[in-house]
Coordinates of C-alpha atoms and ligand atoms in Angstrom, one line a residue:
M509 CA 0.0 0.0 0.0
S510 CA 1.4 3.4 -0.9
E511 CA 1.6 6.3 1.5
P512 CA -1.7 8.0 2.2
S513 CA -2.4 10.8 -0.3
I514 CA -3.2 14.3 0.8
F515 CA -6.9 13.5 0.0
T516 CA -6.9 10.3 2.0
R517 CA -5.4 12.3 4.9
I518 CA -8.2 14.9 4.6
L519 CA -10.8 12.1 4.5
N520 CA -9.2 10.6 7.7
G521 CA -9.4 14.0 9.4
E522 CA -5.6 14.3 9.6
I523 CA -5.6 17.5 7.5
P524 CA -8.4 20.1 8.0
S525 CA -10.8 20.6 5.1
E526 CA -14.6 21.0 5.0
I527 CA -16.1 17.9 3.3
V528 CA -19.0 19.4 1.4
A529 CA -20.6 16.1 0.2
Q530 CA -20.1 12.4 0.8
T531 CA -21.4 9.1 -0.6
D532 CA -20.4 5.6 0.2
T533 CA -17.7 5.8 -2.4
L534 CA -16.9 9.5 -2.9
F535 CA -16.3 12.8 -1.1
A536 CA -16.0 16.4 -2.2
I537 CA -14.0 19.3 -0.8
R538 CA -13.4 22.9 -1.7
D539 CA -10.1 23.4 -3.6
I540 CA -7.7 25.4 -1.5
A541 CA -6.7 27.6 -4.5
P542 CA -10.1 28.2 -6.3
K543 CA -10.0 29.1 -10.0
A544 CA -13.8 29.9 -10.2
P545 CA -16.5 31.0 -7.7
T546 CA -17.3 27.3 -7.2
H547 CA -14.2 25.1 -7.4
L548 CA -14.7 21.7 -5.8
L549 CA -12.8 18.4 -6.0
V550 CA -14.7 15.2 -6.3
I551 CA -12.6 12.3 -5.0
P552 CA -13.0 8.6 -4.7
K553 CA -12.5 7.4 -1.1
T554 CA -10.2 4.8 -2.5
Q555 CA -6.8 6.0 -3.6
E556 CA -6.3 2.8 -5.7
Y557 CA -6.6 4.8 -9.0
R558 CA -3.9 7.3 -9.8
D559 CA -5.7 9.1 -12.6
V560 CA -8.8 9.0 -14.7
T561 CA -7.4 6.6 -17.2
E562 CA -6.8 4.0 -14.5
L563 CA -10.2 4.7 -13.0
A564 CA -12.0 4.3 -16.4
A565 CA -10.2 0.9 -17.0
G566 CA -10.6 -0.3 -13.4
D567 CA -14.1 0.9 -12.3
P568 CA -16.0 2.8 -14.9
G569 CA -19.1 2.8 -12.7
L570 CA -17.2 4.8 -10.1
L571 CA -16.3 7.3 -12.8
I572 CA -20.0 7.7 -13.7
E573 CA -20.7 8.3 -10.0
M574 CA -18.1 11.1 -10.0
I575 CA -19.9 12.8 -12.9
E576 CA -23.3 12.5 -11.2
L577 CA -21.9 14.0 -8.0
A578 CA -20.3 16.8 -9.9
K579 CA -23.6 17.7 -11.6
G580 CA -25.4 17.6 -8.2
L581 CA -22.8 20.0 -6.7
A582 CA -22.9 22.3 -9.7
D583 CA -26.6 22.5 -9.3
A584 CA -26.4 23.1 -5.6
E585 CA -23.5 25.5 -5.5
G586 CA -23.0 26.9 -8.9
D587 CA -25.4 27.8 -11.8
G588 CA -25.8 24.2 -12.9
D589 CA -23.3 24.5 -15.8
F590 CA -19.9 23.2 -15.0
R591 CA -16.5 22.4 -16.3
L592 CA -15.1 19.0 -15.3
I593 CA -11.3 18.7 -15.4
F594 CA -9.1 15.7 -14.8
N595 CA -5.5 16.8 -15.0
T596 CA -3.8 13.5 -16.0
G597 CA 0.0 13.3 -15.7
A598 CA 2.5 15.8 -14.3
N599 CA 3.0 17.5 -17.7
A600 CA -0.8 18.3 -17.6
G601 CA -0.6 19.8 -14.2
Q602 CA -1.5 16.8 -12.0
T603 CA 0.1 17.2 -8.6
V604 CA -1.9 14.7 -6.5
F605 CA -1.8 11.1 -7.9
H606 CA -5.1 10.1 -6.3
V607 CA -7.7 10.5 -9.0
H608 CA -9.9 13.6 -8.6
A609 CA -12.2 15.7 -10.7
H610 CA -12.1 19.5 -10.6
V611 CA -15.7 20.9 -10.7
L612 CA -15.7 24.6 -11.7
S613 CA -19.0 26.5 -11.9
G614 CA -20.2 30.1 -11.9
G615 CA -18.5 33.0 -13.7
L616 CA -16.4 30.8 -16.0
D617 CA -14.3 32.3 -18.7
E618 CA -11.2 31.2 -20.6
S619 CA -8.9 31.9 -17.6
S620 CA -10.4 29.0 -15.7
M621 CA -9.7 26.4 -18.4
N622 CA -6.7 25.5 -16.4
A623 CA -7.6 24.1 -13.0
G624 CA -4.1 23.2 -12.0
Ligands
AMP2066 P1 -4.1 18.6 -9.5 O1 -3.1 19.6 -9.6 O2 -5.0 18.4 -10.6 O3 -3.5 17.2 -9.0 O4 -5.1 19.1 -8.3 C1 -4.7 19.1 -7.0 C2 -5.6 20.1 -6.4 O5 -5.6 19.9 -5.0 C3 -5.0 21.6 -6.6 O6 -6.0 22.3 -7.3 C4 -4.8 22.1 -5.2 O7 -5.1 23.5 -5.0 C5 -5.7 21.2 -4.3 N1 -5.3 21.0 -2.9 C6 -4.0 20.7 -2.5 N2 -4.1 20.6 -1.1 C7 -5.3 20.9 -0.7 C8 -6.0 21.0 0.5 N3 -5.3 20.8 1.7 N4 -7.3 21.3 0.5 C9 -8.0 21.5 -0.6 N5 -7.4 21.4 -1.8 C10 -6.1 21.1 -1.9

């Protein structure tokens, strides 16, 4: 088992962060460096998958659940429209290798195309 990721440590209460939504398999937090009025991270509770390609291959149903939760959060916190970003690989700006979706909503323009 690899070292706990920063997101696993948040889930375990070792690093403070408000968990804004939770299901059996997922949780969501506010990004500490928001790039839009609503900028949430939707994260599987398991850190088994490093990025969205591993998740799609290993548990596509969980990927669908992530999209459904993202939509629910954009409805509740944003204007219902949202941008879903999976930075995949270091050269694409991924810094945490525990798969997560950036959910950006509200007041979006080209400057928030990059969630990293
Ligand atoms: P990525 O660069 O796509 O791997 O996304 C990682 C995201 O995690 C970045 O947008 C960071 O701002 C965010 N982040 C890092 N540490 C924390 C934290 N303690 N609480 C909330 N968000 C965090």
